PDB file of C-alpha atoms in Angstrom:
ATOM      1  CA  MET A 159     101.199  80.818  75.408  1.00 67.00           C
ATOM      2  CA  VAL A 160     104.079  79.135  76.415  1.00 80.00           C
ATOM      3  CA  VAL A 161     105.220  79.963  79.706  1.00 92.00           C
ATOM      4  CA  THR A 162     108.617  78.807  81.383  1.00 97.00           C
ATOM      5  CA  PHE A 163     108.393  76.527  84.017  1.00 98.00           C
ATOM      6  CA  PHE A 164     109.424  77.476  87.306  1.00 98.00           C
ATOM      7  CA  VAL A 165     110.791  75.742  90.455  1.00 98.00           C
ATOM      8  CA  GLY A 166     111.143  77.418  93.797  1.00 98.00           C
ATOM      9  CA  GLY A 167     112.919  75.969  96.590  1.00 98.00           C
ATOM     10  CA  ASN A 168     111.972  76.990 100.032  1.00 98.00           C
ATOM     11  CA  TRP A 169     114.763  76.585 102.392  1.00 98.00           C
ATOM     12  CA  LYS A 170     112.668  78.016 105.511  1.00 98.00           C
ATOM     13  CA  MET A 171     114.296  78.145 108.750  1.00 98.00           C
ATOM     14  CA  ASN A 172     116.964  75.211 107.615  1.00 98.00           C
ATOM     15  CA  GLY A 173     120.620  74.791 107.097  1.00 97.00           C
ATOM     16  CA  ASP A 174     124.086  76.324 108.113  1.00 98.00           C
ATOM     17  CA  ARG A 175     126.971  77.459 105.807  1.00 98.00           C
ATOM     18  CA  LYS A 176     128.155  73.718 105.674  1.00 98.00           C
ATOM     19  CA  SER A 177     125.158  72.388 104.407  1.00 98.00           C
ATOM     20  CA  LEU A 178     123.725  74.938 102.387  1.00 98.00           C
ATOM     21  CA  GLY A 179     127.385  75.346 100.902  1.00 98.00           C
ATOM     22  CA  ASP A 180     126.913  71.529  99.861  1.00 98.00           C
ATOM     23  CA  LEU A 181     123.783  72.080  98.373  1.00 98.00           C
ATOM     24  CA  ILE A 182     124.779  75.118  96.545  1.00 98.00           C
ATOM     25  CA  THR A 183     127.639  72.686  95.203  1.00 98.00           C
ATOM     26  CA  THR A 184     125.356  69.920  94.210  1.00 98.00           C
ATOM     27  CA  LEU A 185     122.938  72.699  92.407  1.00 98.00           C
ATOM     28  CA  ASN A 186     126.112  74.385  90.551  1.00 98.00           C
ATOM     29  CA  THR A 187     127.642  71.073  89.202  1.00 98.00           C
ATOM     30  CA  ALA A 188     124.190  69.656  88.180  1.00 98.00           C
ATOM     31  CA  SER A 189     122.754  69.219  84.762  1.00 98.00           C
ATOM     32  CA  LEU A 190     119.680  71.366  84.982  1.00 98.00           C
ATOM     33  CA  ASN A 191     116.952  71.945  82.229  1.00 97.00           C
ATOM     34  CA  ASP A 192     117.769  75.135  80.644  1.00 96.00           C
ATOM     35  CA  GLU A 193     114.030  75.815  80.189  1.00 96.00           C
ATOM     36  CA  THR A 194     113.194  75.866  83.649  1.00 98.00           C
ATOM     37  CA  GLU A 195     113.460  79.095  85.807  1.00 98.00           C
ATOM     38  CA  VAL A 196     115.058  77.964  89.223  1.00 98.00           C
ATOM     39  CA  VAL A 197     114.800  80.114  92.449  1.00 98.00           C
ATOM     40  CA  CYS A 198     116.008  79.283  95.787  1.00 98.00           C
ATOM     41  CA  GLY A 199     114.408  80.550  99.085  1.00 98.00           C
ATOM     42  CA  ALA A 200     117.303  81.495 101.555  1.00 98.00           C
ATOM     43  CA  PRO A 201     117.037  82.124 105.435  1.00 98.00           C
ATOM     44  CA  THR A 202     117.650  86.020 105.771  1.00 98.00           C
ATOM     45  CA  VAL A 203     121.175  85.463 107.291  1.00 98.00           C
ATOM     46  CA  TYR A 204     122.322  83.553 104.341  1.00 98.00           C
ATOM     47  CA  LEU A 205     120.702  85.499 101.424  1.00 98.00           C
ATOM     48  CA  ASP A 206     124.245  87.057 100.833  1.00 98.00           C
ATOM     49  CA  PHE A 207     126.092  83.619 100.903  1.00 98.00           C
ATOM     50  CA  ALA A 208     123.625  81.960  98.705  1.00 98.00           C
ATOM     51  CA  ARG A 209     123.687  84.799  96.092  1.00 98.00           C
ATOM     52  CA  SER A 210     127.328  84.913  96.347  1.00 98.00           C
ATOM     53  CA  ASN A 211     127.980  81.280  95.948  1.00 98.00           C
ATOM     54  CA  LEU A 212     125.124  79.994  93.546  1.00 98.00           C
ATOM     55  CA  ASP A 213     125.444  79.956  89.913  1.00 98.00           C
ATOM     56  CA  ALA A 214     124.015  83.174  88.076  1.00 97.00           C
ATOM     57  CA  ARG A 215     121.411  80.799  86.165  1.00 97.00           C
ATOM     58  CA  ILE A 216     119.894  80.158  89.722  1.00 98.00           C
ATOM     59  CA  GLY A 217     117.746  82.996  91.412  1.00 98.00           C
ATOM     60  CA  VAL A 218     117.788  83.623  95.315  1.00 98.00           C
ATOM     61  CA  ALA A 219     114.400  84.629  97.357  1.00 99.00           C
ATOM     62  CA  ALA A 220     114.067  86.017 100.594  1.00 99.00           C
ATOM     63  CA  GLN A 221     111.209  83.913 102.595  1.00 98.00           C
ATOM     64  CA  ASN A 222     109.824  87.425 103.697  1.00 98.00           C
ATOM     65  CA  CYS A 223     109.740  91.189 103.646  1.00 98.00           C
ATOM     66  CA  TYR A 224     108.007  94.017 105.313  1.00 98.00           C
ATOM     67  CA  LYS A 225     105.806  96.545 103.680  1.00 98.00           C
ATOM     68  CA  VAL A 226     107.725  99.701 103.823  1.00 98.00           C
ATOM     69  CA  ALA A 227     111.201 100.566 102.902  1.00 97.00           C
ATOM     70  CA  LYS A 228     112.772 101.046 106.375  1.00 98.00           C
ATOM     71  CA  GLY A 229     112.241 102.295 110.003  1.00 98.00           C
ATOM     72  CA  ALA A 230     111.642 101.191 113.493  1.00 98.00           C
ATOM     73  CA  PHE A 231     110.559  97.431 112.732  1.00 98.00           C
ATOM     74  CA  THR A 232     112.777  95.271 114.952  1.00 98.00           C
ATOM     75  CA  GLY A 233     113.613  92.068 113.219  1.00 97.00           C
ATOM     76  CA  GLU A 234     112.127  92.895 109.756  1.00 98.00           C
ATOM     77  CA  ILE A 235     113.810  93.232 106.491  1.00 98.00           C
ATOM     78  CA  SER A 236     112.865  95.699 103.500  1.00 98.00           C
ATOM     79  CA  PRO A 237     112.968  94.866  99.770  1.00 98.00           C
ATOM     80  CA  VAL A 238     115.662  97.425  99.429  1.00 98.00           C
ATOM     81  CA  MET A 239     117.783  95.377 101.605  1.00 98.00           C
ATOM     82  CA  ILE A 240     117.129  92.181  99.848  1.00 98.00           C
ATOM     83  CA  LYS A 241     117.995  93.748  96.323  1.00 98.00           C
ATOM     84  CA  ASP A 242     121.290  95.146  98.253  1.00 98.00           C
ATOM     85  CA  CYS A 243     122.100  91.665  98.733  1.00 97.00           C
ATOM     86  CA  GLY A 244     121.799  91.150  94.962  1.00 98.00           C
ATOM     87  CA  VAL A 245     118.626  88.852  95.566  1.00 98.00           C
ATOM     88  CA  GLU A 246     115.365  89.615  93.084  1.00 98.00           C
ATOM     89  CA  TRP A 247     112.731  87.599  94.315  1.00 99.00           C
ATOM     90  CA  VAL A 248     110.573  87.175  97.649  1.00 99.00           C
ATOM     91  CA  ILE A 249     108.087  84.619  99.088  1.00 98.00           C
ATOM     92  CA  LEU A 250     104.809  86.171 100.541  1.00 98.00           C
ATOM     93  CA  GLY A 251     102.048  84.799 101.984  1.00 98.00           C
ATOM     94  CA  HIS A 252     103.392  81.388 102.888  1.00 97.00           C
ATOM     95  CA  SER A 253     100.771  79.637 105.001  1.00 96.00           C
ATOM     96  CA  GLU A 254     103.338  79.495 107.739  1.00 96.00           C
ATOM     97  CA  ARG A 255     103.496  83.438 107.944  1.00 97.00           C
ATOM     98  CA  ARG A 256      99.662  83.335 107.686  1.00 97.00           C
ATOM     99  CA  HIS A 257      99.089  80.610 110.218  1.00 96.00           C
ATOM    100  CA  VAL A 258     102.015  80.499 112.295  1.00 97.00           C
ATOM    101  CA  PHE A 259     102.790  84.222 112.502  1.00 98.00           C
ATOM    102  CA  GLY A 260      99.174  85.592 111.668  1.00 98.00           C
ATOM    103  CA  GLU A 261      99.473  87.562 108.594  1.00 98.00           C
ATOM    104  CA  ASN A 262      96.160  88.344 107.356  1.00 98.00           C
ATOM    105  CA  ASP A 263      95.307  89.179 103.575  1.00 98.00           C
ATOM    106  CA  GLU A 264      95.569  92.671 103.815  1.00 98.00           C
ATOM    107  CA  LEU A 265      99.040  92.528 105.301  1.00 98.00           C
ATOM    108  CA  ILE A 266      99.972  90.147 102.730  1.00 98.00           C
ATOM    109  CA  GLY A 267      98.302  92.284 100.148  1.00 98.00           C
ATOM    110  CA  GLN A 268     100.259  95.603 101.244  1.00 98.00           C
ATOM    111  CA  LYS A 269     103.725  93.435 101.179  1.00 98.00           C
ATOM    112  CA  VAL A 270     103.060  92.364  97.769  1.00 98.00           C
ATOM    113  CA  ALA A 271     102.331  95.960  96.602  1.00 98.00           C
ATOM    114  CA  HIS A 272     105.721  97.438  98.098  1.00 98.00           C
ATOM    115  CA  ALA A 273     107.665  94.273  96.823  1.00 98.00           C
ATOM    116  CA  LEU A 274     106.796  94.734  93.518  1.00 98.00           C
ATOM    117  CA  GLU A 275     107.162  98.642  93.618  1.00 98.00           C
ATOM    118  CA  SER A 276     110.517  97.884  94.800  1.00 98.00           C
ATOM    119  CA  GLY A 277     111.556  95.920  91.864  1.00 98.00           C
ATOM    120  CA  LEU A 278     111.337  92.477  93.396  1.00 98.00           C
ATOM    121  CA  GLY A 279     109.732  89.477  91.725  1.00 98.00           C
ATOM    122  CA  VAL A 280     107.139  88.063  93.879  1.00 98.00           C
ATOM    123  CA  ILE A 281     106.320  84.208  94.809  1.00 98.00           C
ATOM    124  CA  ALA A 282     102.628  84.994  96.264  1.00 98.00           C
ATOM    125  CA  CYS A 283     101.286  82.021  98.256  1.00 98.00           C
ATOM    126  CA  ILE A 284      97.812  81.069  98.721  1.00 98.00           C
ATOM    127  CA  GLY A 285      96.242  77.539  99.742  1.00 97.00           C
ATOM    128  CA  GLU A 286      93.415  76.270 101.908  1.00 97.00           C
ATOM    129  CA  LYS A 287      93.674  74.455 105.597  1.00 95.00           C
ATOM    130  CA  LEU A 288      92.273  70.883 105.770  1.00 92.00           C
ATOM    131  CA  GLU A 289      89.300  71.937 107.506  1.00 94.00           C
ATOM    132  CA  GLU A 290      88.344  74.286 104.767  1.00 95.00           C
ATOM    133  CA  ARG A 291      88.720  71.806 102.199  1.00 94.00           C
ATOM    134  CA  GLU A 292      86.547  69.149 104.234  1.00 92.00           C
ATOM    135  CA  ALA A 293      83.889  71.966 104.462  1.00 96.00           C
ATOM    136  CA  GLY A 294      83.975  72.473 100.695  1.00 96.00           C
ATOM    137  CA  THR A 295      85.120  76.080 100.621  1.00 96.00           C
ATOM    138  CA  THR A 296      88.636  75.711  98.893  1.00 96.00           C
ATOM    139  CA  GLU A 297      87.814  77.902  96.138  1.00 96.00           C
ATOM    140  CA  GLU A 298      86.240  80.339  98.251  1.00 97.00           C
ATOM    141  CA  VAL A 299      89.391  80.787 100.614  1.00 97.00           C
ATOM    142  CA  VAL A 300      91.806  80.540  97.672  1.00 98.00           C
ATOM    143  CA  TYR A 301      89.842  83.384  95.892  1.00 98.00           C
ATOM    144  CA  ALA A 302      89.652  85.693  98.646  1.00 98.00           C
ATOM    145  CA  GLN A 303      93.510  85.082  99.157  1.00 98.00           C
ATOM    146  CA  THR A 304      94.077  85.564  95.693  1.00 98.00           C
ATOM    147  CA  GLN A 305      91.819  89.084  95.358  1.00 98.00           C
ATOM    148  CA  ALA A 306      93.956  90.275  98.361  1.00 98.00           C
ATOM    149  CA  ILE A 307      97.098  89.931  95.982  1.00 98.00           C
ATOM    150  CA  ALA A 308      95.610  90.977  92.766  1.00 98.00           C
ATOM    151  CA  ASP A 309      94.395  94.205  94.275  1.00 98.00           C
ATOM    152  CA  ASN A 310      98.077  94.924  94.863  1.00 98.00           C
ATOM    153  CA  VAL A 311      99.300  94.002  91.498  1.00 98.00           C
ATOM    154  CA  LYS A 312      99.800  96.409  88.433  1.00 96.00           C
ATOM    155  CA  ASP A 313     102.572  94.411  86.756  1.00 96.00           C
ATOM    156  CA  TRP A 314     101.945  90.490  86.556  1.00 97.00           C
ATOM    157  CA  SER A 315     104.794  89.797  84.622  1.00 97.00           C
ATOM    158  CA  LYS A 316     106.752  89.848  88.133  1.00 97.00           C
ATOM    159  CA  VAL A 317     104.441  87.564  90.031  1.00 98.00           C
ATOM    160  CA  VAL A 318     104.394  83.993  90.296  1.00 98.00           C
ATOM    161  CA  LEU A 319     101.167  82.523  92.082  1.00 98.00           C
ATOM    162  CA  ALA A 320     101.742  79.358  94.536  1.00 98.00           C
ATOM    163  CA  TYR A 321      98.863  77.303  95.174  1.00 98.00           C
ATOM    164  CA  GLU A 322      99.849  75.498  98.238  1.00 96.00           C
ATOM    165  CA  PRO A 323      97.147  73.429 100.302  1.00 95.00           C
ATOM    166  CA  VAL A 324      98.136  73.985 103.990  1.00 93.00           C
ATOM    167  CA  TRP A 325      96.956  70.154 104.709  1.00 91.00           C
ATOM    168  CA  ALA A 326      99.862  68.953 102.188  1.00 91.00           C
ATOM    169  CA  ILE A 327     102.739  71.093 103.643  1.00 86.00           C
ATOM    170  CA  GLY A 328     105.458  69.029 105.280  1.00 83.00           C
ATOM    171  CA  THR A 329     102.917  66.611 106.235  1.00 84.00           C
ATOM    172  CA  GLY A 330     103.843  63.830 103.516  1.00 84.00           C
ATOM    173  CA  LYS A 331     100.316  64.022 102.182  1.00 83.00           C
ATOM    174  CA  THR A 332     100.175  65.410  98.375  1.00 83.00           C
ATOM    175  CA  ALA A 333      97.049  66.987  96.578  1.00 89.00           C
ATOM    176  CA  SER A 334      96.925  64.416  93.763  1.00 93.00           C
ATOM    177  CA  PRO A 335      97.733  65.800  90.246  1.00 94.00           C
ATOM    178  CA  GLU A 336      93.955  65.832  89.497  1.00 96.00           C
ATOM    179  CA  GLN A 337      93.158  67.814  92.781  1.00 95.00           C
ATOM    180  CA  ALA A 338      95.979  70.345  91.932  1.00 96.00           C
ATOM    181  CA  GLN A 339      94.875  70.709  88.414  1.00 97.00           C
ATOM    182  CA  GLU A 340      91.478  71.279  89.588  1.00 97.00           C
ATOM    183  CA  VAL A 341      92.486  74.127  91.509  1.00 97.00           C
ATOM    184  CA  HIS A 342      94.841  75.596  89.270  1.00 98.00           C
ATOM    185  CA  GLU A 343      92.346  75.421  86.256  1.00 98.00           C
ATOM    186  CA  LYS A 344      89.647  77.270  88.480  1.00 98.00           C
ATOM    187  CA  LEU A 345      92.342  79.981  89.554  1.00 98.00           C
ATOM    188  CA  ARG A 346      93.035  80.280  85.964  1.00 98.00           C
ATOM    189  CA  GLU A 347      89.390  80.764  85.202  1.00 98.00           C
ATOM    190  CA  TRP A 348      89.281  83.349  88.131  1.00 98.00           C
ATOM    191  CA  MET A 349      92.227  85.472  87.089  1.00 98.00           C
ATOM    192  CA  ARG A 350      90.214  85.313  83.258  1.00 98.00           C
ATOM    193  CA  ALA A 351      86.982  86.846  84.972  1.00 98.00           C
ATOM    194  CA  ASN A 352      88.677  89.045  87.452  1.00 98.00           C
ATOM    195  CA  VAL A 353      92.052  90.367  86.225  1.00 98.00           C
ATOM    196  CA  SER A 354      92.372  89.828  82.285  1.00 97.00           C
ATOM    197  CA  GLU A 355      92.469  87.096  79.667  1.00 97.00           C
ATOM    198  CA  ALA A 356      96.154  87.806  78.993  1.00 97.00           C
ATOM    199  CA  VAL A 357      97.122  87.536  82.745  1.00 97.00           C
ATOM    200  CA  ALA A 358      95.261  84.488  83.065  1.00 97.00           C
ATOM    201  CA  ASP A 359      96.977  82.987  80.093  1.00 96.00           C
ATOM    202  CA  SER A 360     100.516  84.199  80.895  1.00 97.00           C
ATOM    203  CA  VAL A 361     100.607  83.925  84.786  1.00 98.00           C
ATOM    204  CA  ARG A 362     102.454  81.019  86.208  1.00 98.00           C
ATOM    205  CA  ILE A 363     100.586  78.943  88.828  1.00 98.00           C
ATOM    206  CA  ILE A 364     102.852  76.492  90.581  1.00 98.00           C
ATOM    207  CA  TYR A 365     102.280  73.851  93.194  1.00 97.00           C
ATOM    208  CA  GLY A 366     103.402  73.309  96.374  1.00 96.00           C
ATOM    209  CA  GLY A 367     102.769  70.354  99.286  1.00 91.00           C
ATOM    210  CA  SER A 368     105.204  67.544  99.661  1.00 91.00           C
ATOM    211  CA  VAL A 369     106.364  67.735  96.415  1.00 95.00           C
ATOM    212  CA  THR A 370     109.076  65.189  95.819  1.00 95.00           C
ATOM    213  CA  GLY A 371     111.474  63.547  93.340  1.00 96.00           C
ATOM    214  CA  ALA A 372     109.053  60.331  92.959  1.00 95.00           C
ATOM    215  CA  ASN A 373     105.644  62.601  92.277  1.00 95.00           C
ATOM    216  CA  CYS A 374     107.166  65.492  90.346  1.00 97.00           C
ATOM    217  CA  LYS A 375     106.555  64.361  86.845  1.00 97.00           C
ATOM    218  CA  GLU A 376     103.078  63.461  87.265  1.00 97.00           C
ATOM    219  CA  LEU A 377     102.329  66.707  89.015  1.00 96.00           C
ATOM    220  CA  GLY A 378     104.367  68.655  86.306  1.00 96.00           C
ATOM    221  CA  SER A 379     102.414  67.126  83.535  1.00 97.00           C
ATOM    222  CA  GLN A 380      99.062  68.637  84.235  1.00 97.00           C
ATOM    223  CA  ASN A 381      97.926  71.148  81.946  1.00 96.00           C
ATOM    224  CA  ASP A 382      97.734  73.970  84.487  1.00 97.00           C
ATOM    225  CA  VAL A 383     100.700  73.371  86.842  1.00 98.00           C
ATOM    226  CA  ASP A 384     103.557  75.520  85.794  1.00 98.00           C
ATOM    227  CA  GLY A 385     106.113  74.523  88.190  1.00 98.00           C
ATOM    228  CA  PHE A 386     106.614  73.798  91.975  1.00 98.00           C
ATOM    229  CA  LEU A 387     107.473  75.523  95.376  1.00 98.00           C
ATOM    230  CA  VAL A 388     109.422  72.636  97.038  1.00 97.00           C
ATOM    231  CA  GLY A 389     110.289  72.686 100.852  1.00 96.00           C
ATOM    232  CA  GLY A 390     111.865  69.762 102.290  1.00 95.00           C
ATOM    233  CA  ALA A 391     113.023  68.196  99.252  1.00 96.00           C
ATOM    234  CA  SER A 392     114.641  71.320  98.072  1.00 98.00           C
ATOM    235  CA  LEU A 393     117.113  70.713 100.841  1.00 98.00           C
ATOM    236  CA  LYS A 394     118.033  67.285  99.092  1.00 97.00           C
ATOM    237  CA  PRO A 395     119.706  66.264  95.863  1.00 95.00           C
ATOM    238  CA  GLU A 396     116.725  64.873  94.691  1.00 97.00           C
ATOM    239  CA  PHE A 397     115.832  68.841  94.056  1.00 98.00           C
ATOM    240  CA  VAL A 398     117.810  68.420  91.116  1.00 98.00           C
ATOM    241  CA  ASP A 399     115.282  65.635  89.799  1.00 98.00           C
ATOM    242  CA  ILE A 400     112.403  68.275  90.717  1.00 98.00           C
ATOM    243  CA  ILE A 401     113.837  70.910  88.552  1.00 98.00           C
ATOM    244  CA  ASN A 402     114.182  68.535  85.794  1.00 98.00           C
ATOM    245  CA  ALA A 403     110.616  67.203  85.933  1.00 97.00           C
ATOM    246  CA  ARG A 404     109.910  68.394  82.421  1.00 95.00           C
ATOM    247  CA  ALA A 405     113.359  67.446  80.863  1.00 88.00           C
TER     248      ALA A 405
END
């Protein structure tokens, strides 16, 4: 089955109207591969700005949301609010949400369920820490994280799975193409055994962790790497080269 290559840009807590406006202009005027789906994850306060100014061919994602539609949850946003900004995606379970803000598998699963029920597409993140990789528990960790997500998904067509080894995020270290392919292939095997053959073949498993214009082509050429979730480089003009990794 041919799946559409997917490149997400996670702007994290960066940018202002000026710098993001310049980035948006760069993306809008760039020649982007028509066969690649592109989604930019904007800070909450700039969701409306991003959606209003980005070309319609580029999707927008929130970087987080809560597990219910409304209520006394100071500082949180709901999928309903995200959709009200015209935004169709949300990034959930990012390692920074897990390890900086203490979100556990159960909460992430609940968020995934509510976001999907609300009609958002979900970029669901999984990945092991350095000590877990060194201890040889990578598979155990990512399978448990994936299980917590899978338990809350009815329609996989709205889910992109992002494998992001925590030790490679913002560190300049990148999993080698072989390391990325190995985990992606095992994740697909896990999906085949625990979800279904059809989902294993169709779900997009993308790689995140210090993806740059220099390494994107080799990473993107791996059989089971269906795209990228890009951090720092998504704020730079080289993001265009990453989007066009398979052009």
